[in-house]
Structure formats: structure tokens, C-alpha cells
JSON list of C-alpha atoms in Angstrom, two decimals:
[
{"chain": "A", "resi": 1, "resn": "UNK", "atom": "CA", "xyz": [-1.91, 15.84, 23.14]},
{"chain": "A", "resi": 2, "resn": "UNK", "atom": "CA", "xyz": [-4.59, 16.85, 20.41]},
{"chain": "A", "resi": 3, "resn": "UNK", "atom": "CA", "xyz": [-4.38, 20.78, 19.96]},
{"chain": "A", "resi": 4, "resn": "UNK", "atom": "CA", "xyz": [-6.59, 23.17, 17.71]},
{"chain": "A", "resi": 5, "resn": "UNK", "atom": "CA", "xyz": [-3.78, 22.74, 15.61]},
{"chain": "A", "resi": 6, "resn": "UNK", "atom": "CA", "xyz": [-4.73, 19.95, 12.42]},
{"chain": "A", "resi": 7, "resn": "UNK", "atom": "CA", "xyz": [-2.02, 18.77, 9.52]},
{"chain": "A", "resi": 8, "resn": "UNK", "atom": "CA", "xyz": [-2.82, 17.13, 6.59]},
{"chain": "A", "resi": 9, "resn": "UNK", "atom": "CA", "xyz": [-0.73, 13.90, 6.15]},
{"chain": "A", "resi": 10, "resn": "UNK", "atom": "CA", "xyz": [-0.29, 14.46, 3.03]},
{"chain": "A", "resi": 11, "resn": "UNK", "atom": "CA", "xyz": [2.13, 17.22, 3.95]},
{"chain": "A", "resi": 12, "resn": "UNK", "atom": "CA", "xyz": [3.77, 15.32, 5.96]},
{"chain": "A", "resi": 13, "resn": "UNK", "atom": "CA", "xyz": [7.02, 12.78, 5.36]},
{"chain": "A", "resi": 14, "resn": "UNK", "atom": "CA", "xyz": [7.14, 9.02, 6.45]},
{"chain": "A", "resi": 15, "resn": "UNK", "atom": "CA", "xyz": [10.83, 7.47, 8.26]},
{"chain": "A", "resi": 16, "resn": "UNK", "atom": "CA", "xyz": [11.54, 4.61, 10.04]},
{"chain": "A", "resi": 17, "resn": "UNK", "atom": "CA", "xyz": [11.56, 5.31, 13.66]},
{"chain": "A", "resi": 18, "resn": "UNK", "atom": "CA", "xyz": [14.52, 5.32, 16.02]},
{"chain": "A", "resi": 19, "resn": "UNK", "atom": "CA", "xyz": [15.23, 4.67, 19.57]},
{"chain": "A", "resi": 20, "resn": "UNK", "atom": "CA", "xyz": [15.02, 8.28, 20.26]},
{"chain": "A", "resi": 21, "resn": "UNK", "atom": "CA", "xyz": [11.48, 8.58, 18.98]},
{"chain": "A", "resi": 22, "resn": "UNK", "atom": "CA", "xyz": [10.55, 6.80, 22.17]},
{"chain": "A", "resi": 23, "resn": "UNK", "atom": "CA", "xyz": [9.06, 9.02, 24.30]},
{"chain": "A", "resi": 24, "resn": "UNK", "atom": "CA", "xyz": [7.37, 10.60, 21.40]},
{"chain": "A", "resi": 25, "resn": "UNK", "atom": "CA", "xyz": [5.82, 7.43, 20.42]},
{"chain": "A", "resi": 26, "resn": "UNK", "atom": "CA", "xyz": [4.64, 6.56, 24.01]},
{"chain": "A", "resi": 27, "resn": "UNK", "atom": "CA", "xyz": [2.54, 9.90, 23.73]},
{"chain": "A", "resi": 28, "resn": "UNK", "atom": "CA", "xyz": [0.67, 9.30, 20.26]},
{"chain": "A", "resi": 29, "resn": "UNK", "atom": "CA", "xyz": [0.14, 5.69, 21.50]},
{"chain": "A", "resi": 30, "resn": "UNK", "atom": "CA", "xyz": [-1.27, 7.03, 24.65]},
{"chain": "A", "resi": 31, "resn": "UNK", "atom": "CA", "xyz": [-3.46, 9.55, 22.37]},
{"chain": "A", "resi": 32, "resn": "UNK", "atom": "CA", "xyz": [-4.75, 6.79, 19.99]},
{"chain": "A", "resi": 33, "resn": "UNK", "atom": "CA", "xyz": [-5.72, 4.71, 23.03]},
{"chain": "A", "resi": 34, "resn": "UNK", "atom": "CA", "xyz": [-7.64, 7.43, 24.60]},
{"chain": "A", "resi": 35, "resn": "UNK", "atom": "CA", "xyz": [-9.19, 7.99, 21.55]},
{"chain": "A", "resi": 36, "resn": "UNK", "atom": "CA", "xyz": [-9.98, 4.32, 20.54]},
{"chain": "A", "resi": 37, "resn": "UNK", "atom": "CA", "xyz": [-11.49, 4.53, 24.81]},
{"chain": "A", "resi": 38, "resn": "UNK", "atom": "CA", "xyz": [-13.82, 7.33, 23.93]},
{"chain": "A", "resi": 39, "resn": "UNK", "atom": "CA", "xyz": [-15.31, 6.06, 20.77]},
{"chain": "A", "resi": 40, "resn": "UNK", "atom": "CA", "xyz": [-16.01, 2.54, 22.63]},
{"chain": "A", "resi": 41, "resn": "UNK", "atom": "CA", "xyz": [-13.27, 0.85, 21.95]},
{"chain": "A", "resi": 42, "resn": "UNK", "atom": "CA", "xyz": [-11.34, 0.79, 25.28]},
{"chain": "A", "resi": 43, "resn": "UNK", "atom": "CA", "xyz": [-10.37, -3.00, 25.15]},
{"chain": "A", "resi": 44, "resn": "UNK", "atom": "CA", "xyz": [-8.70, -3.41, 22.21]},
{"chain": "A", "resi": 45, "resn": "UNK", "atom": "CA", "xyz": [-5.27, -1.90, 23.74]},
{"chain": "A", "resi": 46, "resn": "UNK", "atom": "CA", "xyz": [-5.96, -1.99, 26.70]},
{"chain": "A", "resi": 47, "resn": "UNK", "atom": "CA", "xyz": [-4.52, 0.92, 28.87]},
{"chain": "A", "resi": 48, "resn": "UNK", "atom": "CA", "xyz": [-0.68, -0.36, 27.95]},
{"chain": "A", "resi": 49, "resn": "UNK", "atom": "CA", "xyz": [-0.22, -1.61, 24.86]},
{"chain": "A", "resi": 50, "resn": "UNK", "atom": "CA", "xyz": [1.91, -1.52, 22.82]},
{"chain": "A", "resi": 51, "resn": "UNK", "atom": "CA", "xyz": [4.77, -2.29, 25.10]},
{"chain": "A", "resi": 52, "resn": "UNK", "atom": "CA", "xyz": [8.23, -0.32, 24.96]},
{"chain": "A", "resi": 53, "resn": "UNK", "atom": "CA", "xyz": [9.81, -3.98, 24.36]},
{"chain": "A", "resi": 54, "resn": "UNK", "atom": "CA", "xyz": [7.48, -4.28, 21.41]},
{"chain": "A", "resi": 55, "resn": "UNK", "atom": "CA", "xyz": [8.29, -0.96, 19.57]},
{"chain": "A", "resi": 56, "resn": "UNK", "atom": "CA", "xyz": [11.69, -1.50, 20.22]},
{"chain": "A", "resi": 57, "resn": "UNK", "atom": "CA", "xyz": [11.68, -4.60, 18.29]},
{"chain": "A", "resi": 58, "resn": "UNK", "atom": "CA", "xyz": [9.73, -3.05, 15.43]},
{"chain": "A", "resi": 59, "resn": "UNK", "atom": "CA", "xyz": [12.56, -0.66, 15.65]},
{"chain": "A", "resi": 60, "resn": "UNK", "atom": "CA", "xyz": [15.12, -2.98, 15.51]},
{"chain": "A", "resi": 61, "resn": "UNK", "atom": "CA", "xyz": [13.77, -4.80, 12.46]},
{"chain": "A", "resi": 62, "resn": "UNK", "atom": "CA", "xyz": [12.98, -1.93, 10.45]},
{"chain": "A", "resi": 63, "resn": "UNK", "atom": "CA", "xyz": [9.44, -2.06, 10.69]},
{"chain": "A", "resi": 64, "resn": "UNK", "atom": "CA", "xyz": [8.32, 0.77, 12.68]},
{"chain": "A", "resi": 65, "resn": "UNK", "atom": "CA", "xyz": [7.40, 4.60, 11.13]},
{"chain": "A", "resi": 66, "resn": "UNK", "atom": "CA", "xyz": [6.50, 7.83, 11.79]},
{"chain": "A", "resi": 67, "resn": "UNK", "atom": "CA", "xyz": [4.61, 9.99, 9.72]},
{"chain": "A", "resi": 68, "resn": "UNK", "atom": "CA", "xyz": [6.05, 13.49, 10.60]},
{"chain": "A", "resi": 69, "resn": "UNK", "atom": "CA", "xyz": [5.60, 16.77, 10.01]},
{"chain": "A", "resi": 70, "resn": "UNK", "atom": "CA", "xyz": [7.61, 19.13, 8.03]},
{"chain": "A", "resi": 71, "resn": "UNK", "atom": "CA", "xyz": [9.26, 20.45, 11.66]},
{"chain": "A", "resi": 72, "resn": "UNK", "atom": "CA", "xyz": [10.04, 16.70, 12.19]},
{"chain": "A", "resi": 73, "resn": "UNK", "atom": "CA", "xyz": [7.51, 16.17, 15.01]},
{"chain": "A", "resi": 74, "resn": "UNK", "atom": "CA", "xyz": [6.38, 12.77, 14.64]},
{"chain": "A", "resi": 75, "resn": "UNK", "atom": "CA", "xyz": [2.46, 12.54, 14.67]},
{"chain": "A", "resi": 76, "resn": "UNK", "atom": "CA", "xyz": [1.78, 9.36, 14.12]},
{"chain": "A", "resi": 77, "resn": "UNK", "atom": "CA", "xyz": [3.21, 5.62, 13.88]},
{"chain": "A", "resi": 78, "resn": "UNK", "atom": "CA", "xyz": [2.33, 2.22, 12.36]},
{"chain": "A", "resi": 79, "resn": "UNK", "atom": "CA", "xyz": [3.84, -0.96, 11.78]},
{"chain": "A", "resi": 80, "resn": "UNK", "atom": "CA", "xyz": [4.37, -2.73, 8.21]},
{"chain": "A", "resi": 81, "resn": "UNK", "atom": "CA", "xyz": [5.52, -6.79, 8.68]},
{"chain": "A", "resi": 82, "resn": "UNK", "atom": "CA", "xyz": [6.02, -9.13, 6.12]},
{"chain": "A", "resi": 83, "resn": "UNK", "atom": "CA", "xyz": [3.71, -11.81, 5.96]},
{"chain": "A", "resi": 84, "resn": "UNK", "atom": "CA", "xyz": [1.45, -12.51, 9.51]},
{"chain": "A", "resi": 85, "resn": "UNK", "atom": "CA", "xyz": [1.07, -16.41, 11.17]},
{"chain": "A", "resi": 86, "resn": "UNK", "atom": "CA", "xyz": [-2.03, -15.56, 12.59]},
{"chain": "A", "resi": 87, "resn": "UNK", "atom": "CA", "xyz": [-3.27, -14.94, 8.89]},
{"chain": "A", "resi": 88, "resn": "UNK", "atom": "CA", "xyz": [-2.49, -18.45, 7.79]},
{"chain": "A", "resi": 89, "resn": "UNK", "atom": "CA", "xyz": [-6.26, -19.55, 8.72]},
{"chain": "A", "resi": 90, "resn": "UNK", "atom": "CA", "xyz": [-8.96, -17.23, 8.34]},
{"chain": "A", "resi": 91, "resn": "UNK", "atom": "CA", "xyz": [-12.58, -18.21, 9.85]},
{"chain": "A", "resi": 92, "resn": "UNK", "atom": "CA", "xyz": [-15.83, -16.88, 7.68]},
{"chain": "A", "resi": 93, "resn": "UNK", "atom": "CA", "xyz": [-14.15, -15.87, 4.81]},
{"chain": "A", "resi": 94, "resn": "UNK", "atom": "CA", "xyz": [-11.52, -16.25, 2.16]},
{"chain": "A", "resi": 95, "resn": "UNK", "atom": "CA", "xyz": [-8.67, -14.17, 1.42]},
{"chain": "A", "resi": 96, "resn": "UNK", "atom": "CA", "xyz": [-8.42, -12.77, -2.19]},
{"chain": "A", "resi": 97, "resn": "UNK", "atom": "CA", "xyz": [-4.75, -13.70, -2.79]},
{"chain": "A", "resi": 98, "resn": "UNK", "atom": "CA", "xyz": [-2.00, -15.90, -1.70]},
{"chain": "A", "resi": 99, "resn": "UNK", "atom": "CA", "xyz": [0.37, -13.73, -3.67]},
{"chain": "A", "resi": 100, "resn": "UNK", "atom": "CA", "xyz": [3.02, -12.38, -0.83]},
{"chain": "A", "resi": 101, "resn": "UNK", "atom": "CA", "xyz": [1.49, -9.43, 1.32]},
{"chain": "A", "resi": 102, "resn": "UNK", "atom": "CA", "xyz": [2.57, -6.70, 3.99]},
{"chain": "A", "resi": 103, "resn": "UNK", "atom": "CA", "xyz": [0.83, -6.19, 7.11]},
{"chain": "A", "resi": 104, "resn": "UNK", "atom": "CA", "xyz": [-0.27, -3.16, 8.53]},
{"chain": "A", "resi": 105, "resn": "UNK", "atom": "CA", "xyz": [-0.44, -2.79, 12.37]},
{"chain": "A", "resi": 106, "resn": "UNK", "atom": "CA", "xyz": [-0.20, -0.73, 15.28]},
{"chain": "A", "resi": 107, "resn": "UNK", "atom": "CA", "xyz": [-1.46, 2.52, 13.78]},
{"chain": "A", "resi": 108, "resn": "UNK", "atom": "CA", "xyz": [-1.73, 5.00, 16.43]},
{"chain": "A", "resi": 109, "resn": "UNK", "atom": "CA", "xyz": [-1.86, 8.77, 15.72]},
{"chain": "A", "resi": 110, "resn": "UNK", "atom": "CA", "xyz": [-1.77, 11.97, 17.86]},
{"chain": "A", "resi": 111, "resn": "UNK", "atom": "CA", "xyz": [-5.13, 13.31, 16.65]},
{"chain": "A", "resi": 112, "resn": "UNK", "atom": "CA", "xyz": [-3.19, 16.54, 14.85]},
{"chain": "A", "resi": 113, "resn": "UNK", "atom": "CA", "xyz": [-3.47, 15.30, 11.78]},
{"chain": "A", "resi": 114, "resn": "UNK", "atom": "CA", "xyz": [-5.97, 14.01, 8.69]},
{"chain": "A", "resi": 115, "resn": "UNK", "atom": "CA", "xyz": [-5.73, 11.45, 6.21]},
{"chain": "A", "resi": 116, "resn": "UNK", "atom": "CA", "xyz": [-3.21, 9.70, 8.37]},
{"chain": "A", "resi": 117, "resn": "UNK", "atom": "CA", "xyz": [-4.23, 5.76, 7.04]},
{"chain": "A", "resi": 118, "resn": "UNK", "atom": "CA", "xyz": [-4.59, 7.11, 3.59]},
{"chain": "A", "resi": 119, "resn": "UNK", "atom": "CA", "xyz": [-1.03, 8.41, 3.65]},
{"chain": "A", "resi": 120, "resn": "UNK", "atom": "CA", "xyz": [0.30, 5.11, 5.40]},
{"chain": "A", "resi": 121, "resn": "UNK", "atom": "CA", "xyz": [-1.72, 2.70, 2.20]},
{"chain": "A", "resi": 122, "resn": "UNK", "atom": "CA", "xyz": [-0.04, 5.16, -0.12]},
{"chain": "A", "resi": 123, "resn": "UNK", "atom": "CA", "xyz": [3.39, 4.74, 1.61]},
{"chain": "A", "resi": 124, "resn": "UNK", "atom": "CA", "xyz": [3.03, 0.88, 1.88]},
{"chain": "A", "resi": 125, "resn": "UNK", "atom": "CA", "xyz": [1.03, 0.08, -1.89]},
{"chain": "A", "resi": 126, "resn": "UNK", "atom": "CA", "xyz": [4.93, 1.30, -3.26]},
{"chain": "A", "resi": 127, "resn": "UNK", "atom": "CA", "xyz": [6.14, -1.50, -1.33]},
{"chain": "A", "resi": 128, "resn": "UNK", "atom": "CA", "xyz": [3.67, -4.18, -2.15]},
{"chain": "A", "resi": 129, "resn": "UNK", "atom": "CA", "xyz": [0.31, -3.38, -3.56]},
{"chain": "A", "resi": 130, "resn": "UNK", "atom": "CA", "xyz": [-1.02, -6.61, -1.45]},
{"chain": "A", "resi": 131, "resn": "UNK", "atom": "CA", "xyz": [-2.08, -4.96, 1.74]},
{"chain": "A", "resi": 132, "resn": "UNK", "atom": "CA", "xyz": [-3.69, -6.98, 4.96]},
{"chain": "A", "resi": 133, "resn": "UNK", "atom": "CA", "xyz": [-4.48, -5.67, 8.38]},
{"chain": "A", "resi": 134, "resn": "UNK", "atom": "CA", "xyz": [-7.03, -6.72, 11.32]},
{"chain": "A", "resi": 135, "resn": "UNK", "atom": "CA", "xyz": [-8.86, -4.86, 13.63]},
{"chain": "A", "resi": 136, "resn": "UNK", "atom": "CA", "xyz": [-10.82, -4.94, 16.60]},
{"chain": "A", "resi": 137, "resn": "UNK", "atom": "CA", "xyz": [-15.07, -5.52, 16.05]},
{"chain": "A", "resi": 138, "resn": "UNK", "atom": "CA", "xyz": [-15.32, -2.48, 17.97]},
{"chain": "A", "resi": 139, "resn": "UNK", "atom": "CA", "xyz": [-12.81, 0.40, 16.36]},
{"chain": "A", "resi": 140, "resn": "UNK", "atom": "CA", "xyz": [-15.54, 1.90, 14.12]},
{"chain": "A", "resi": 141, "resn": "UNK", "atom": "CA", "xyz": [-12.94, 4.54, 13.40]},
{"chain": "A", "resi": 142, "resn": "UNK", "atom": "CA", "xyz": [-10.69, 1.68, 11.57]},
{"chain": "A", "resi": 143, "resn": "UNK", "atom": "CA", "xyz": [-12.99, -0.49, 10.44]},
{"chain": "A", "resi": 144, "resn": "UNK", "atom": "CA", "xyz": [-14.32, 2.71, 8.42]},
{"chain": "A", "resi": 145, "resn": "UNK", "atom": "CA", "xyz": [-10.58, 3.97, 7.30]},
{"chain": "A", "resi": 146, "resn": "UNK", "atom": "CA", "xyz": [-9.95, 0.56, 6.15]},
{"chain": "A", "resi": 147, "resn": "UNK", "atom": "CA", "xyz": [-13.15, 0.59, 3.80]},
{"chain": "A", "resi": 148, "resn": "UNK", "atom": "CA", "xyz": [-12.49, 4.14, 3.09]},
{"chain": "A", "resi": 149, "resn": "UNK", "atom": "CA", "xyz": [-9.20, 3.24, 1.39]},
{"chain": "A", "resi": 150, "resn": "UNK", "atom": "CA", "xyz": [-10.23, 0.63, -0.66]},
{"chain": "A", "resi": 151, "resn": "UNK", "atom": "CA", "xyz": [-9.66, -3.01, 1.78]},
{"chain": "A", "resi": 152, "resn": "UNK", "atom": "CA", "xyz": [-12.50, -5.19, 2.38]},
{"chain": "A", "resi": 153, "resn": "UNK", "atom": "CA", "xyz": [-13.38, -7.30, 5.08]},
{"chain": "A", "resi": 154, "resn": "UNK", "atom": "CA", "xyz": [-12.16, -10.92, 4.80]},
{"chain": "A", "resi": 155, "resn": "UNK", "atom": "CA", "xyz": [-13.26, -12.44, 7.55]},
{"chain": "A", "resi": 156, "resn": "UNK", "atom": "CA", "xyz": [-11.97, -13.85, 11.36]},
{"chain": "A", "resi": 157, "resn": "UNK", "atom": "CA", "xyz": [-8.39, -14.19, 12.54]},
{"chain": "A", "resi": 158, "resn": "UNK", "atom": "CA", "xyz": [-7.51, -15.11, 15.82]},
{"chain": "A", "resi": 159, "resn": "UNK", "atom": "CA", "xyz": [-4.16, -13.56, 17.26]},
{"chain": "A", "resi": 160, "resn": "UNK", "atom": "CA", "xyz": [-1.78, -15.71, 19.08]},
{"chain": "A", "resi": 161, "resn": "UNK", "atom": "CA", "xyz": [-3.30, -15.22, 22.18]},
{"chain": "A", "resi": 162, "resn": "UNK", "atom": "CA", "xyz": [-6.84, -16.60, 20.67]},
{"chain": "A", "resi": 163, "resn": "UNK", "atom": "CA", "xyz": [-8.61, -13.04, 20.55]},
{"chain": "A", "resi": 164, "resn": "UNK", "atom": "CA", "xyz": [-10.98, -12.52, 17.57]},
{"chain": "A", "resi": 165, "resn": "UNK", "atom": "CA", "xyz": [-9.99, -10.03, 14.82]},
{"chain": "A", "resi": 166, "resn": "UNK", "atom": "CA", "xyz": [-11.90, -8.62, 11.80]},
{"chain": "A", "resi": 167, "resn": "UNK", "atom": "CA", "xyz": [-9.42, -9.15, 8.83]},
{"chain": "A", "resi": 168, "resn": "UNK", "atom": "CA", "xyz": [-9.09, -6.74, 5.82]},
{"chain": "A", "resi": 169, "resn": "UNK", "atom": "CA", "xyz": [-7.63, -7.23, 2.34]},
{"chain": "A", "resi": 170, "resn": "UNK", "atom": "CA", "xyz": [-6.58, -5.05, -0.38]},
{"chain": "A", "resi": 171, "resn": "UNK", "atom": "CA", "xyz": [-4.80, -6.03, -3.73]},
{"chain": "A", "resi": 172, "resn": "UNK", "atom": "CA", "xyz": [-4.20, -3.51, -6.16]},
{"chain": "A", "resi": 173, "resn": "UNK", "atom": "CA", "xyz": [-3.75, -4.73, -9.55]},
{"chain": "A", "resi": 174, "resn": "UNK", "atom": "CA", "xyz": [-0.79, -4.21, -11.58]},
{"chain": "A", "resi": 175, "resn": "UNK", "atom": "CA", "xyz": [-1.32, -2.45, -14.64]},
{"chain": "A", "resi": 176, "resn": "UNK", "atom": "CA", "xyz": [1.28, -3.42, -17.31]},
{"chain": "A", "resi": 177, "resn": "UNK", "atom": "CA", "xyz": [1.69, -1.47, -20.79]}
]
């Protein structure tokens, strides 16, 4: 799906996704996995994931997004959840804050556009400015956007299924006048 064709995110708008995104969201999740594949990350998600059933319920509950251009084509998608279970014990590490927290997840993007992750912390910090996502050891490419955009790493989660997950933090502080 990538073309010679790059948009900056920041010209771009962020919606919740619908139902009829589906098909378009199949394709940028097929182009993020093919991406995470050739950069050494091919286990990660696997050659399916994530699962119609599983958008469809991020759908459902509001949680799903797509950051689209200004023709409406989506580019890319993420998830933001309240507050994650499998954060509720962290192994190596501390989290900075207990304060209440959004999740980022699933980001997957077509490869047409830049500054994608930075665009999705902007769009989530005016929702809460506690931020936490995970990642897997080997997606360089996230591990370096998280750090990039001001999260540090945490320490180990383990997802419900017991796989290990790097886990990121990011607080921004309030600043009251």
C-alpha cells in the first residue's frame, strides 16, 4: 500500500472509526505488519492480528481512530482504552503515577504518512496527559517513537496470554496559573 506519495500527520484530522472503515483498516494493518516483518519484528502480530472481531469491538466502544487525510482516506489507526489489567503489576520497574491513565494500542499505519505517533500523543495528551503503552522487545521502530515523544520505559508487563511486553510511561504535568 506504501506509494511515493508521503503526508505529514500533522495535516491530517483524527475520528473515531466506523464499521465502514473496515476494509480500509484491514489494509493499513496488513501494511504495519509487513512493515513491523521487515524490520525484524515479524512475531509480534503475527500474520493476523488484529482480528476483525477485535476492531469491531474497539469500534463499538468508541475506542478505535483513524488519522485521515484531508480527502478522508484513512492512513492510519490506533486504539486509546481507559485504564489496562495487564498494567496492574509491572516486573523491573515502577510506574511514575497511579493517577488515572489512557492506553495507547494497536497503532498501525499505511506507511504514507510522517509523524503519525506524534500526532496520536498530541490527540490523546487533550484527553489525559497520563499516557501508557507496551510494545514488543523487538519493534525498534516503536520503542524509538515512544522515546521520541517523550515516554520512558517502565519496565515488564505480561499480556493476558503471559507474553512479555516493554511498558512505557508518560505524564505531562499540569501547569496551573
Amino acid at each position: 500500500m506504501r506509494t511515493n506519495r508521503v503526508i505529514n500527520a500533522k495535516d491530517c484530522a483524527i475520528r473515531l472509526a466506523r464499521t465502514d472503515d473496515l476494509p480500509l483498516l484491514r489494509e493499513i494493518f496488513a501494511a504495519a505488519r509487513a512493515f513491523m516483518a521487515e524490520h525484524g519484528n515479524a512475531t509480534q502480530w503475527g500474520a493476523n492480528f488484529p482480528p476483525d472481531e477485535l476492531l469491531l469491538a474497539h469500534i463499538s466502544r468508541k475506542e478505535l481512530y483513524v488519522l485521515e487525510s484531508a480527502d478522508g482516506k484513512p492512513h492510519a489507526a490506533f486504539a486509546l482504552t481507559g485504564e489496562d489489567p495487564t498494567y496492574a503489576h509491572i516486573k523491573n520497574g515502577t510506574w511514575l503515577s497511579s493517577s488515572p491513565y489512557l492506553t495507547i494500542h494497536r497503532v498501525a499505519s499505511d506507511g504514507t504518512a510522517r509523524g503519525v505517533f506524534a500526532a496520536i500523543v498530541k490527540f490523546a495528551e487533550k484527553i489525559c496527559p497520563h499516557l501508557r503503552a507496551d510494545t514488543h522487545e523487538n519493534n525498534a521502530a516503536m520503542r524509538a517513537a515512544l522515546i521520541k515523544n517523550g515516554f520512558s520505559e517502565r519496565g515488564e508487563i505480561r499480556l493476558a496470554d503471559g507474553a512479555a511486553r516493554l511498558a512505557y510511561e508518560k505524564k505531562r504535568r499540569r501547569i496551573n496559573f
